[in-house]
Short mmCIF file of N, CA and C in Angstrom, two decimals:
data_model
loop_
_atom_site.label_atom_id
_atom_site.label_comp_id
_atom_site.label_asym_id
_atom_site.label_seq_id
_atom_site.Cartn_x
_atom_site.Cartn_y
_atom_site.Cartn_z
N MET W 1 8.68 117.23 -53.89
CA MET W 1 8.98 115.85 -53.95
C MET W 1 9.62 115.53 -55.35
N SER W 2 10.57 114.64 -55.32
CA SER W 2 11.23 114.34 -56.61
C SER W 2 10.30 113.30 -57.50
N ARG W 3 10.73 113.23 -58.70
CA ARG W 3 10.03 112.42 -59.55
C ARG W 3 9.95 110.93 -59.13
N SER W 4 11.05 110.53 -58.61
CA SER W 4 11.04 109.10 -58.15
C SER W 4 10.25 108.91 -56.99
N GLY W 5 10.06 109.95 -56.09
CA GLY W 5 9.20 109.94 -54.89
C GLY W 5 7.75 109.87 -55.32
N LEU W 6 7.54 110.70 -56.29
CA LEU W 6 5.95 110.55 -56.73
C LEU W 6 5.66 109.21 -57.40
N ILE W 7 6.70 108.55 -58.13
CA ILE W 7 6.36 107.37 -58.60
C ILE W 7 6.10 106.34 -57.61
N VAL W 8 6.90 106.38 -56.49
CA VAL W 8 6.80 105.36 -55.42
C VAL W 8 5.43 105.65 -54.76
N VAL W 9 5.04 106.86 -54.51
CA VAL W 9 3.71 107.16 -53.84
C VAL W 9 2.62 106.60 -54.82
N ALA W 10 2.68 106.87 -56.12
CA ALA W 10 1.62 106.45 -56.96
C ALA W 10 1.60 104.86 -57.03
N LEU W 11 2.81 104.23 -56.96
CA LEU W 11 2.71 102.73 -56.99
C LEU W 11 2.16 102.15 -55.75
N LEU W 12 2.53 102.80 -54.58
CA LEU W 12 1.80 102.32 -53.33
C LEU W 12 0.43 102.55 -53.43
N LEU W 13 -0.17 103.62 -54.00
CA LEU W 13 -1.57 103.90 -54.11
C LEU W 13 -2.22 102.82 -54.90
N PHE W 14 -1.59 102.37 -56.02
CA PHE W 14 -1.99 101.40 -56.89
C PHE W 14 -2.03 100.00 -56.25
N ILE W 15 -1.03 99.77 -55.34
CA ILE W 15 -1.04 98.53 -54.63
C ILE W 15 -2.06 98.50 -53.65
N ALA W 16 -2.38 99.62 -52.94
CA ALA W 16 -3.53 99.56 -51.99
C ALA W 16 -4.83 99.43 -52.74
N LEU W 17 -4.98 100.14 -53.93
CA LEU W 17 -6.27 99.88 -54.66
C LEU W 17 -6.51 98.56 -55.15
N HIS W 18 -5.49 97.86 -55.41
CA HIS W 18 -5.55 96.44 -56.01
C HIS W 18 -6.22 95.49 -54.88
N GLN W 19 -6.13 95.78 -53.65
CA GLN W 19 -6.74 95.02 -52.61
C GLN W 19 -8.23 95.46 -52.40
N ASP W 20 -9.06 95.10 -53.33
CA ASP W 20 -10.47 95.63 -53.48
C ASP W 20 -11.39 94.83 -52.53
N VAL W 21 -11.12 94.97 -51.26
CA VAL W 21 -11.96 94.30 -50.24
C VAL W 21 -13.33 94.81 -50.26
N TRP W 22 -13.64 96.00 -50.71
CA TRP W 22 -15.04 96.53 -50.66
C TRP W 22 -15.95 95.93 -51.60
N PHE W 23 -15.39 95.06 -52.57
CA PHE W 23 -16.28 94.45 -53.64
C PHE W 23 -16.45 92.87 -53.37
N TRP W 24 -15.92 92.52 -52.36
CA TRP W 24 -15.85 90.95 -52.01
C TRP W 24 -17.33 90.50 -51.86
N ASN W 25 -18.10 91.20 -51.19
CA ASN W 25 -19.45 90.65 -50.90
C ASN W 25 -20.51 91.22 -51.74
N ASP W 26 -20.17 91.94 -52.92
CA ASP W 26 -21.22 92.51 -53.74
C ASP W 26 -21.46 91.61 -54.92
N ASP W 27 -22.38 90.69 -54.80
CA ASP W 27 -22.82 89.71 -55.77
C ASP W 27 -23.89 90.22 -56.91
N ASN W 28 -24.43 91.33 -56.50
CA ASN W 28 -25.74 91.77 -57.23
C ASN W 28 -25.42 92.89 -58.27
N THR W 29 -24.46 93.62 -58.14
CA THR W 29 -24.10 94.74 -58.95
C THR W 29 -23.47 94.32 -60.33
N LEU W 30 -24.10 94.65 -61.32
CA LEU W 30 -23.59 94.32 -62.66
C LEU W 30 -23.43 95.68 -63.44
N PHE W 31 -22.37 95.81 -64.16
CA PHE W 31 -22.16 96.88 -65.12
C PHE W 31 -22.54 96.38 -66.49
N PHE W 32 -23.28 97.16 -67.31
CA PHE W 32 -23.65 96.94 -68.64
C PHE W 32 -24.58 95.64 -68.60
N GLY W 33 -25.15 95.26 -67.50
CA GLY W 33 -26.04 94.14 -67.36
C GLY W 33 -25.45 92.82 -67.22
N PHE W 34 -24.04 92.64 -67.44
CA PHE W 34 -23.44 91.37 -67.41
C PHE W 34 -22.10 91.34 -66.74
N LEU W 35 -21.50 92.45 -66.52
CA LEU W 35 -20.08 92.52 -65.96
C LEU W 35 -20.12 92.80 -64.46
N PRO W 36 -19.64 91.80 -63.63
CA PRO W 36 -19.74 91.99 -62.16
C PRO W 36 -18.83 93.21 -61.77
N VAL W 37 -19.22 93.86 -60.69
CA VAL W 37 -18.41 95.03 -60.30
C VAL W 37 -17.05 94.90 -60.03
N GLY W 38 -16.69 93.70 -59.47
CA GLY W 38 -15.26 93.38 -59.21
C GLY W 38 -14.43 93.25 -60.39
N LEU W 39 -14.96 92.60 -61.40
CA LEU W 39 -14.21 92.56 -62.68
C LEU W 39 -14.23 93.88 -63.46
N ALA W 40 -15.27 94.62 -63.34
CA ALA W 40 -15.21 95.96 -63.83
C ALA W 40 -14.08 96.88 -63.31
N PHE W 41 -14.00 96.83 -61.86
CA PHE W 41 -13.07 97.50 -61.25
C PHE W 41 -11.59 97.22 -61.67
N HIS W 42 -11.44 95.84 -61.81
CA HIS W 42 -10.09 95.31 -62.31
C HIS W 42 -9.71 95.69 -63.72
N ALA W 43 -10.83 95.83 -64.47
CA ALA W 43 -10.51 96.23 -65.90
C ALA W 43 -10.01 97.72 -65.94
N VAL W 44 -10.82 98.61 -65.13
CA VAL W 44 -10.34 99.96 -65.01
C VAL W 44 -9.01 100.04 -64.34
N TYR W 45 -8.77 99.31 -63.26
CA TYR W 45 -7.53 99.26 -62.59
C TYR W 45 -6.36 98.97 -63.70
N THR W 46 -6.61 97.88 -64.43
CA THR W 46 -5.55 97.48 -65.36
C THR W 46 -5.33 98.47 -66.42
N ILE W 47 -6.25 99.23 -66.89
CA ILE W 47 -6.01 100.35 -67.80
C ILE W 47 -5.21 101.48 -67.19
N GLY W 48 -5.65 101.77 -65.79
CA GLY W 48 -4.84 102.73 -65.05
C GLY W 48 -3.46 102.39 -64.91
N MET W 49 -3.17 101.07 -64.59
CA MET W 49 -1.77 100.62 -64.30
C MET W 49 -0.95 100.74 -65.70
N ALA W 50 -1.52 100.39 -66.83
CA ALA W 50 -0.90 100.45 -68.05
C ALA W 50 -0.57 101.80 -68.35
N MET W 51 -1.36 102.81 -68.07
CA MET W 51 -1.20 104.20 -68.28
C MET W 51 -0.08 104.78 -67.41
N PHE W 52 -0.14 104.27 -66.07
CA PHE W 52 0.85 104.70 -65.01
C PHE W 52 2.27 104.15 -65.52
N TRP W 53 2.39 102.94 -65.95
CA TRP W 53 3.83 102.32 -66.32
C TRP W 53 4.21 103.11 -67.65
N GLY W 54 3.27 103.37 -68.55
CA GLY W 54 3.63 104.17 -69.76
C GLY W 54 4.25 105.42 -69.41
N ALA W 55 3.65 106.20 -68.50
CA ALA W 55 4.16 107.49 -67.99
C ALA W 55 5.45 107.36 -67.33
N VAL W 56 5.60 106.31 -66.56
CA VAL W 56 7.01 106.11 -65.81
C VAL W 56 7.98 105.88 -66.97
N VAL W 57 7.72 105.07 -67.90
CA VAL W 57 8.74 104.94 -68.97
C VAL W 57 8.93 106.25 -69.79
N MET W 58 7.93 106.97 -69.98
CA MET W 58 8.09 108.32 -70.81
C MET W 58 8.95 109.32 -69.91
N PHE W 59 8.60 109.45 -68.70
CA PHE W 59 9.15 110.62 -68.00
C PHE W 59 10.18 110.16 -66.95
N ALA W 60 10.33 108.94 -66.72
CA ALA W 60 11.32 108.61 -65.60
C ALA W 60 12.36 107.67 -66.10
N TRP W 61 12.43 107.37 -67.35
CA TRP W 61 13.46 106.48 -67.91
C TRP W 61 14.88 107.19 -67.88
N PRO W 62 15.89 106.40 -67.28
CA PRO W 62 17.18 107.03 -67.14
C PRO W 62 17.78 107.46 -68.48
N GLN W 63 18.08 108.69 -68.70
CA GLN W 63 18.56 109.17 -69.98
C GLN W 63 20.10 108.67 -70.08
N ASP W 64 20.73 108.63 -68.91
CA ASP W 64 22.19 108.10 -69.04
C ASP W 64 22.25 106.60 -69.67
N LEU W 65 21.26 105.91 -69.34
CA LEU W 65 21.12 104.45 -69.89
C LEU W 65 21.02 104.51 -71.40
N GLU W 66 20.14 105.42 -71.82
CA GLU W 66 19.91 105.52 -73.26
C GLU W 66 21.21 105.96 -73.92
N ALA W 67 21.87 107.04 -73.28
CA ALA W 67 23.14 107.48 -74.01
C ALA W 67 24.13 106.37 -73.96
N PHE W 68 24.31 105.56 -72.86
CA PHE W 68 25.20 104.54 -72.85
C PHE W 68 24.90 103.53 -73.91
N ALA W 69 23.70 103.14 -74.22
CA ALA W 69 23.33 102.21 -75.20
C ALA W 69 23.54 102.82 -76.64
N ASP W 70 23.24 104.03 -76.82
CA ASP W 70 23.59 104.64 -78.11
C ASP W 70 25.11 104.76 -78.37
N GLU W 71 25.85 105.08 -77.41
CA GLU W 71 27.40 105.18 -77.49
C GLU W 71 27.89 103.73 -77.95
N ARG W 72 27.45 102.72 -77.27
CA ARG W 72 27.89 101.38 -77.61
C ARG W 72 27.49 100.88 -78.98
N ALA W 73 26.33 101.34 -79.40
CA ALA W 73 25.82 101.00 -80.71
C ALA W 73 26.68 101.66 -81.82
N LYS W 74 27.06 102.95 -81.63
CA LYS W 74 27.89 103.74 -82.49
C LYS W 74 29.34 103.01 -82.69
N LYS W 75 29.86 102.48 -81.60
CA LYS W 75 31.15 101.85 -81.54
C LYS W 75 31.13 100.54 -82.45
N ASP W 76 30.02 99.88 -82.53
CA ASP W 76 29.97 98.53 -83.10
C ASP W 76 29.82 98.65 -84.50
#
Protein backbone atom coordinates (compact mmCIF):
# COMPACT_ATOMS: atom_id res chain seq x y z
CA MET A 1 0.00 0.00 0.00
CA SER A 2 1.29 3.45 -0.85
CA ARG A 3 1.98 6.17 1.66
CA SER A 4 -1.08 8.15 0.62
CA GLY A 5 -3.22 5.02 0.96
CA LEU A 6 -2.01 4.51 4.52
CA ILE A 7 -2.81 8.13 5.33
CA VAL A 8 -6.34 7.75 3.98
CA VAL A 9 -6.90 4.53 5.96
CA ALA A 10 -5.56 6.13 9.15
CA LEU A 11 -7.72 9.20 8.60
CA LEU A 12 -10.82 7.05 8.10
CA LEU A 13 -9.96 5.19 11.31
CA PHE A 14 -9.70 8.48 13.20
CA ILE A 15 -13.02 9.62 11.73
CA ALA A 16 -14.66 6.38 12.90
CA LEU A 17 -13.11 6.73 16.37
CA HIS A 18 -14.41 10.28 16.66
CA GLN A 19 -17.97 8.93 16.72
CA ASP A 20 -17.66 7.69 20.31
CA VAL A 21 -21.18 6.29 20.71
CA TRP A 22 -19.95 3.81 23.33
CA PHE A 23 -19.47 6.59 25.92
CA TRP A 24 -22.77 8.44 25.44
CA ASN A 25 -24.62 6.77 28.32
CA ASP A 26 -21.69 6.38 30.73
CA ASP A 27 -22.29 9.09 33.33
CA ASN A 28 -20.53 7.43 36.28
CA THR A 29 -17.00 6.71 35.08
CA LEU A 30 -14.47 9.38 36.03
CA PHE A 31 -10.73 9.45 35.38
CA PHE A 32 -8.55 10.96 38.08
CA GLY A 33 -11.73 11.41 40.12
CA PHE A 34 -13.04 14.39 38.13
CA LEU A 35 -12.66 13.83 34.35
CA PRO A 36 -15.64 12.21 32.58
CA VAL A 37 -14.73 9.26 30.37
CA GLY A 38 -15.98 10.95 27.20
CA LEU A 39 -13.84 14.02 27.81
CA ALA A 40 -10.81 11.87 28.63
CA PHE A 41 -11.34 9.93 25.40
CA HIS A 42 -11.46 13.15 23.39
CA ALA A 43 -8.32 14.45 25.08
CA VAL A 44 -6.44 11.31 24.07
CA TYR A 45 -8.06 11.45 20.62
CA THR A 46 -6.91 15.04 20.14
CA ILE A 47 -3.32 14.18 21.09
CA GLY A 48 -3.44 11.24 18.67
CA MET A 49 -4.75 13.42 15.85
CA ALA A 50 -2.05 16.02 16.47
CA MET A 51 0.59 13.30 16.28
CA PHE A 52 -1.03 11.88 13.13
CA TRP A 53 -1.05 15.23 11.31
CA GLY A 54 2.50 15.90 12.48
CA ALA A 55 3.57 12.59 10.93
CA VAL A 56 1.67 13.41 7.73
CA VAL A 57 3.51 16.71 7.43
CA MET A 58 6.87 15.07 8.19
CA PHE A 59 6.61 12.06 5.92
CA ALA A 60 4.08 12.90 3.21
CA TRP A 61 4.72 16.56 2.47
CA PRO A 62 5.23 17.00 -1.28
CA GLN A 63 8.95 17.64 -1.86
CA ASP A 64 8.33 19.16 -5.28
CA LEU A 65 6.28 21.88 -3.61
CA GLU A 66 9.20 22.67 -1.31
CA ALA A 67 11.61 22.71 -4.27
CA PHE A 68 9.29 25.05 -6.16
CA ALA A 69 9.07 27.44 -3.18
CA ASP A 70 12.85 27.38 -2.66
CA GLU A 71 13.44 28.02 -6.37
CA ARG A 72 11.12 31.04 -6.36
CA ALA A 73 12.73 32.40 -3.21
CA LYS A 74 16.19 32.24 -4.81
CA LYS A 75 14.94 34.19 -7.86
CA ASP A 76 13.59 37.07 -5.74
